[in-house]
Amino acid sequence: MAYPGGAPGGYPGGYGGGYPGQQPPGGGYPGQQPGGYPGQHPGSAGGYPGSAPPPGGYPGAPGGYPGSAPPGGPGGYPGGAGYPGGGYPGVSPEIQGWFQAVDVDRSGKISAKELQAALVNGQGKTFSDTACSLMIGMFDKDQSGTIDMMEFQQLYNYINQWLSAFKSYDRDGSGSIDENELTQAFQQMGYRFSPNFVKFVVAKSDPATKSKITVDQFIVICVQVQRFTEAFKGRDQEMKGVITIGYEDFLTISLGSSV
C-alpha cells in the first residue's frame, strides 16, 4: 500500500527523507508542535472562540461565539465566581466565561452536543457531529464523553489555532475554502497530494456541491490525515512510503484513526 500522491523512494514533500508534517514549515500545525499552524499562537487577534469575528464573516454569527461577551458573575455557576468552588487557577476569566456559556446544563462538564450548539462555521451552520465528537474525544482524558474546565482550555486554544490556519487560506472571508486552497494547506503541512486525491477529499466532505470545505470539515480532514499518517508511519519501518498490510491490521488503522 502506497501513500496517496506518493513518489518513488518515499513520501513527497518529506523533509530530510521523513514523513509529511514531520518538520513542516512555520512550526507545525495544531496538536503537533508548539506555535500552532502556520506559526500562529493560541488566542491571537481574531481567534475563535471568544474573540470578535472579522467584519461580516465567521465564526458565522454576529456577536462572535456564543455571544458578544462571556457571561459571568450573577446568573452563572453557584457562587458567582464562574465555576463551582470559585474558579480554576491558571484558567483565564474569559475561558471560564465561555465554559459557562457552553455548559448549558450546569454540570461542570461539556458534551459534544453542548459544544455543537455553541460552534458556528462560516456558513451560519453549527459544527458537524463528527467535528464536535472528534474534538471532545481528543481532550477527554477519562473517556467520559465530556470535558472539564481544564480540558476545555486546551480545546479553546486548539480551535483558535485551527481557525488561524483556516483563515490564512480563506482570504475572501467566505467561511469556506476550495480545492486549490486546500492543496495549499496540505502543502504547508508538508503533504504533496495529487489533484485527484484532493478532489476526492473535497467531494467526500461536501457531497452537495463537491467544491467547498468549511472550517469544521477542515479540522476533521486535517486531524484524520495526521492520524492515518502516524499509523502508516509506524508500519513503514524502512521509510519507503509503501507498506504491506494484513486485512485486520488495515481495519485496525481505519477504525482507530476515524472518529
Short mmCIF file of C-alpha atoms in Angstrom, two decimals:
data_model
loop_
_atom_site.label_atom_id
_atom_site.label_comp_id
_atom_site.label_asym_id
_atom_site.label_seq_id
_atom_site.Cartn_x
_atom_site.Cartn_y
_atom_site.Cartn_z
CA MET A 1 0.00 0.00 0.00
CA ALA A 2 1.47 3.33 -1.04
CA TYR A 3 0.74 6.77 0.33
CA PRO A 4 -1.70 8.94 -1.72
CA GLY A 5 0.28 11.10 -4.10
CA GLY A 6 3.39 9.14 -3.28
CA ALA A 7 6.54 9.31 -5.36
CA PRO A 8 9.13 6.58 -5.81
CA GLY A 9 11.56 6.43 -2.93
CA GLY A 10 9.39 7.87 -0.20
CA TYR A 11 6.85 10.50 0.73
CA PRO A 12 6.55 13.55 -1.49
CA GLY A 13 7.40 16.70 0.35
CA GLY A 14 9.07 14.86 3.18
CA TYR A 15 11.76 16.82 4.99
CA GLY A 16 15.10 15.12 5.21
CA GLY A 17 13.60 11.88 3.92
CA GLY A 18 10.90 11.88 6.57
CA TYR A 19 7.13 11.99 6.52
CA PRO A 20 4.80 14.83 5.58
CA GLY A 21 4.15 17.03 8.57
CA GLN A 22 7.19 15.74 10.44
CA GLN A 23 9.05 19.02 10.16
CA PRO A 24 6.60 21.34 8.42
CA PRO A 25 7.43 25.00 7.89
CA GLY A 26 6.15 27.60 10.28
CA GLY A 27 6.35 25.49 13.43
CA GLY A 28 3.84 22.77 12.61
CA TYR A 29 0.10 22.62 12.93
CA PRO A 30 -2.32 22.28 15.84
CA GLY A 31 -1.67 19.31 18.05
CA GLN A 32 1.81 18.64 16.68
CA GLN A 33 4.30 21.27 17.77
CA PRO A 34 4.06 24.41 19.91
CA GLY A 35 3.39 27.56 17.97
CA GLY A 36 0.35 26.44 16.01
CA TYR A 37 -0.16 26.39 12.28
CA PRO A 38 1.19 28.12 10.31
CA GLY A 39 3.03 29.83 13.16
CA GLN A 40 0.04 31.42 14.85
CA HIS A 41 -0.21 31.42 18.63
CA PRO A 42 -3.34 30.48 20.56
CA GLY A 43 -5.55 33.41 21.42
CA SER A 44 -4.24 35.60 18.61
CA ALA A 45 -6.34 38.50 17.43
CA GLY A 46 -9.43 37.39 15.60
CA GLY A 47 -9.30 33.97 17.20
CA TYR A 48 -12.22 31.73 17.98
CA PRO A 49 -13.98 31.06 20.24
CA GLY A 50 -14.30 34.21 22.30
CA SER A 51 -12.69 36.86 20.14
CA ALA A 52 -14.56 39.24 17.91
CA PRO A 53 -15.14 37.76 14.44
CA PRO A 54 -13.90 39.59 11.34
CA PRO A 55 -16.35 42.09 9.83
CA GLY A 56 -19.30 40.45 8.15
CA GLY A 57 -17.98 36.97 8.46
CA TYR A 58 -17.32 34.00 10.60
CA PRO A 59 -17.45 32.37 13.08
CA GLY A 60 -20.73 32.92 11.25
CA ALA A 61 -22.94 34.88 13.57
CA PRO A 62 -22.84 38.50 14.71
CA GLY A 63 -21.52 38.78 18.21
CA GLY A 64 -18.98 36.03 17.97
CA TYR A 65 -19.15 32.80 19.93
CA PRO A 66 -21.51 32.10 21.53
CA GLY A 67 -22.38 35.76 22.28
CA SER A 68 -20.80 39.17 22.28
CA ALA A 69 -19.25 38.68 25.71
CA PRO A 70 -18.78 35.71 28.01
CA PRO A 71 -21.26 35.60 30.87
CA GLY A 72 -20.11 35.74 34.44
CA GLY A 73 -20.95 36.88 37.94
CA PRO A 74 -24.65 36.80 38.86
CA GLY A 75 -26.56 34.16 36.99
CA GLY A 76 -23.51 32.00 36.43
CA TYR A 77 -22.46 29.00 38.43
CA PRO A 78 -23.34 28.86 42.11
CA GLY A 79 -21.10 31.25 43.98
CA GLY A 80 -20.89 33.72 41.10
CA ALA A 81 -17.19 33.10 40.59
CA GLY A 82 -17.53 31.44 37.21
CA TYR A 83 -17.28 27.83 38.36
CA PRO A 84 -18.33 25.83 41.42
CA GLY A 85 -15.74 26.26 44.13
CA GLY A 86 -14.54 29.67 43.00
CA GLY A 87 -12.88 29.02 39.67
CA TYR A 88 -9.80 27.34 38.31
CA PRO A 89 -6.31 28.74 38.98
CA GLY A 90 -4.48 29.28 35.75
CA VAL A 91 -7.64 29.46 33.63
CA SER A 92 -8.46 32.95 32.41
CA PRO A 93 -11.82 34.53 33.33
CA GLU A 94 -12.59 34.71 29.60
CA ILE A 95 -12.23 30.95 29.13
CA GLN A 96 -14.19 30.27 32.32
CA GLY A 97 -16.91 32.55 30.96
CA TRP A 98 -17.08 30.64 27.70
CA PHE A 99 -17.15 27.36 29.59
CA GLN A 100 -20.22 28.58 31.49
CA ALA A 101 -21.92 29.64 28.28
CA VAL A 102 -21.36 26.26 26.62
CA ASP A 103 -22.18 24.18 29.74
CA VAL A 104 -25.92 24.78 29.49
CA ASP A 105 -26.93 22.05 31.95
CA ARG A 106 -24.53 23.43 34.60
CA SER A 107 -22.96 20.01 35.12
CA GLY A 108 -19.39 21.27 35.18
CA LYS A 109 -18.77 19.19 32.05
CA ILE A 110 -19.23 19.86 28.33
CA SER A 111 -20.58 17.24 25.94
CA ALA A 112 -20.26 17.08 22.15
CA LYS A 113 -23.89 18.21 21.83
CA GLU A 114 -23.30 21.25 24.04
CA LEU A 115 -20.19 22.12 22.06
CA GLN A 116 -22.06 21.73 18.80
CA ALA A 117 -24.78 24.15 19.93
CA ALA A 118 -22.13 26.82 20.55
CA LEU A 119 -19.88 26.48 17.48
CA VAL A 120 -20.93 28.08 14.21
CA ASN A 121 -18.96 27.72 10.99
CA GLY A 122 -18.61 30.35 8.29
CA GLN A 123 -21.78 29.18 6.55
CA GLY A 124 -24.01 30.02 9.52
CA LYS A 125 -24.42 26.35 10.47
CA THR A 126 -23.37 24.55 13.61
CA PHE A 127 -20.26 22.37 13.51
CA SER A 128 -20.91 18.81 12.39
CA ASP A 129 -21.48 15.93 14.81
CA THR A 130 -18.25 14.39 13.54
CA ALA A 131 -16.16 17.50 14.23
CA CYS A 132 -17.54 18.01 17.74
CA SER A 133 -17.17 14.35 18.70
CA LEU A 134 -13.61 14.34 17.37
CA MET A 135 -12.61 17.45 19.31
CA ILE A 136 -14.21 16.29 22.56
CA GLY A 137 -12.55 12.89 22.16
CA MET A 138 -9.11 14.44 21.67
CA PHE A 139 -9.21 16.12 25.09
CA ASP A 140 -11.44 13.69 27.03
CA LYS A 141 -8.71 12.04 29.10
CA ASP A 142 -11.01 9.82 31.18
CA GLN A 143 -13.14 8.84 28.15
CA SER A 144 -16.32 10.01 29.84
CA GLY A 145 -17.68 11.62 26.67
CA THR A 146 -17.32 15.07 28.24
CA ILE A 147 -14.55 17.55 29.05
CA ASP A 148 -13.97 19.60 32.19
CA MET A 149 -12.71 23.15 32.58
CA MET A 150 -9.01 22.34 32.19
CA GLU A 151 -9.65 20.17 29.15
CA PHE A 152 -11.85 22.91 27.69
CA GLN A 153 -8.97 25.36 28.00
CA GLN A 154 -6.88 23.07 25.78
CA LEU A 155 -9.74 22.73 23.31
CA TYR A 156 -10.24 26.50 23.27
CA ASN A 157 -6.61 27.06 22.29
CA TYR A 158 -6.76 24.23 19.77
CA ILE A 159 -9.78 25.72 17.98
CA ASN A 160 -8.07 29.10 17.88
CA GLN A 161 -5.06 27.54 16.18
CA TRP A 162 -7.15 25.78 13.57
CA LEU A 163 -9.19 28.89 12.83
CA SER A 164 -6.00 30.89 12.34
CA ALA A 165 -4.83 28.25 9.88
CA PHE A 166 -8.16 28.18 8.06
CA LYS A 167 -8.40 31.97 7.85
CA SER A 168 -4.97 32.15 6.25
CA TYR A 169 -6.42 30.29 3.23
CA ASP A 170 -9.95 31.71 3.34
CA ARG A 171 -8.67 35.06 2.09
CA ASP A 172 -12.08 36.36 0.97
CA GLY A 173 -13.65 35.64 4.38
CA SER A 174 -16.34 33.47 2.79
CA GLY A 175 -16.14 30.83 5.51
CA SER A 176 -15.03 28.11 3.09
CA ILE A 177 -12.01 27.09 1.01
CA ASP A 178 -11.83 25.35 -2.36
CA GLU A 179 -9.63 22.59 -3.81
CA ASN A 180 -6.73 24.91 -4.62
CA GLU A 181 -6.74 26.44 -1.14
CA LEU A 182 -6.96 23.01 0.49
CA THR A 183 -4.00 21.91 -1.64
CA GLN A 184 -2.04 24.90 -0.36
CA ALA A 185 -2.95 23.98 3.23
CA PHE A 186 -1.77 20.40 2.71
CA GLN A 187 1.46 21.63 1.15
CA GLN A 188 2.07 23.92 4.12
CA MET A 189 1.85 20.83 6.31
CA GLY A 190 4.35 19.01 4.12
CA TYR A 191 1.92 16.83 2.15
CA ARG A 192 2.07 16.65 -1.65
CA PHE A 193 -1.20 15.02 -2.60
CA SER A 194 -2.31 14.52 -6.18
CA PRO A 195 -5.12 16.74 -7.57
CA ASN A 196 -7.37 13.67 -7.81
CA PHE A 197 -6.88 12.87 -4.13
CA VAL A 198 -7.68 16.45 -3.07
CA LYS A 199 -10.76 16.41 -5.31
CA PHE A 200 -11.86 13.18 -3.62
CA VAL A 201 -11.40 14.69 -0.15
CA VAL A 202 -13.45 17.78 -1.05
CA ALA A 203 -16.24 15.72 -2.64
CA LYS A 204 -16.40 13.43 0.38
CA SER A 205 -16.61 16.39 2.76
CA ASP A 206 -19.07 18.36 0.62
CA PRO A 207 -21.46 15.91 -1.07
CA ALA A 208 -23.84 18.71 -2.08
CA THR A 209 -21.59 20.91 -4.25
CA LYS A 210 -18.30 18.95 -4.13
CA SER A 211 -16.45 22.26 -4.12
CA LYS A 212 -16.17 23.85 -0.68
CA ILE A 213 -14.69 22.98 2.72
CA THR A 214 -15.91 24.71 5.89
CA VAL A 215 -13.77 25.18 8.98
CA ASP A 216 -15.28 22.22 10.84
CA GLN A 217 -14.73 19.97 7.80
CA PHE A 218 -11.19 21.30 7.53
CA ILE A 219 -10.42 20.33 11.13
CA VAL A 220 -11.78 16.81 10.62
CA ILE A 221 -9.83 16.30 7.37
CA CYS A 222 -6.51 17.51 8.77
CA VAL A 223 -6.77 15.56 12.02
CA GLN A 224 -7.72 12.35 10.19
CA VAL A 225 -4.89 12.76 7.67
CA GLN A 226 -2.48 13.26 10.57
CA ARG A 227 -3.79 10.17 12.37
CA PHE A 228 -3.61 7.94 9.30
CA THR A 229 -0.11 9.21 8.54
CA GLU A 230 1.11 8.35 12.03
CA ALA A 231 -0.47 4.89 11.82
CA PHE A 232 1.11 4.33 8.40
CA LYS A 233 4.44 5.66 9.56
CA GLY A 234 4.52 3.19 12.44
CA ARG A 235 4.34 0.32 9.94
CA ASP A 236 6.74 1.77 7.37
CA GLN A 237 9.92 0.73 9.16
CA GLU A 238 12.16 1.40 6.14
CA MET A 239 10.60 4.83 5.43
CA LYS A 240 9.88 3.94 1.80
CA GLY A 241 6.34 5.21 1.63
CA VAL A 242 5.00 1.71 0.90
CA ILE A 243 3.78 -0.97 3.31
CA THR A 244 2.36 -4.49 3.11
CA ILE A 245 -0.60 -4.79 5.43
CA GLY A 246 -2.94 -7.56 6.55
CA TYR A 247 -6.70 -7.24 6.41
CA GLU A 248 -7.28 -6.95 10.16
CA ASP A 249 -4.39 -4.55 10.57
CA PHE A 250 -5.91 -2.40 7.81
CA LEU A 251 -9.25 -2.41 9.66
CA THR A 252 -7.45 -1.52 12.89
CA ILE A 253 -5.89 1.53 11.24
CA SER A 254 -9.16 2.58 9.61
CA LEU A 255 -11.32 2.21 12.71
CA GLY A 256 -8.69 3.56 15.08
CA SER A 257 -7.94 6.66 13.01
CA SER A 258 -11.55 7.59 12.34
CA VAL A 259 -13.87 9.42 14.71
#
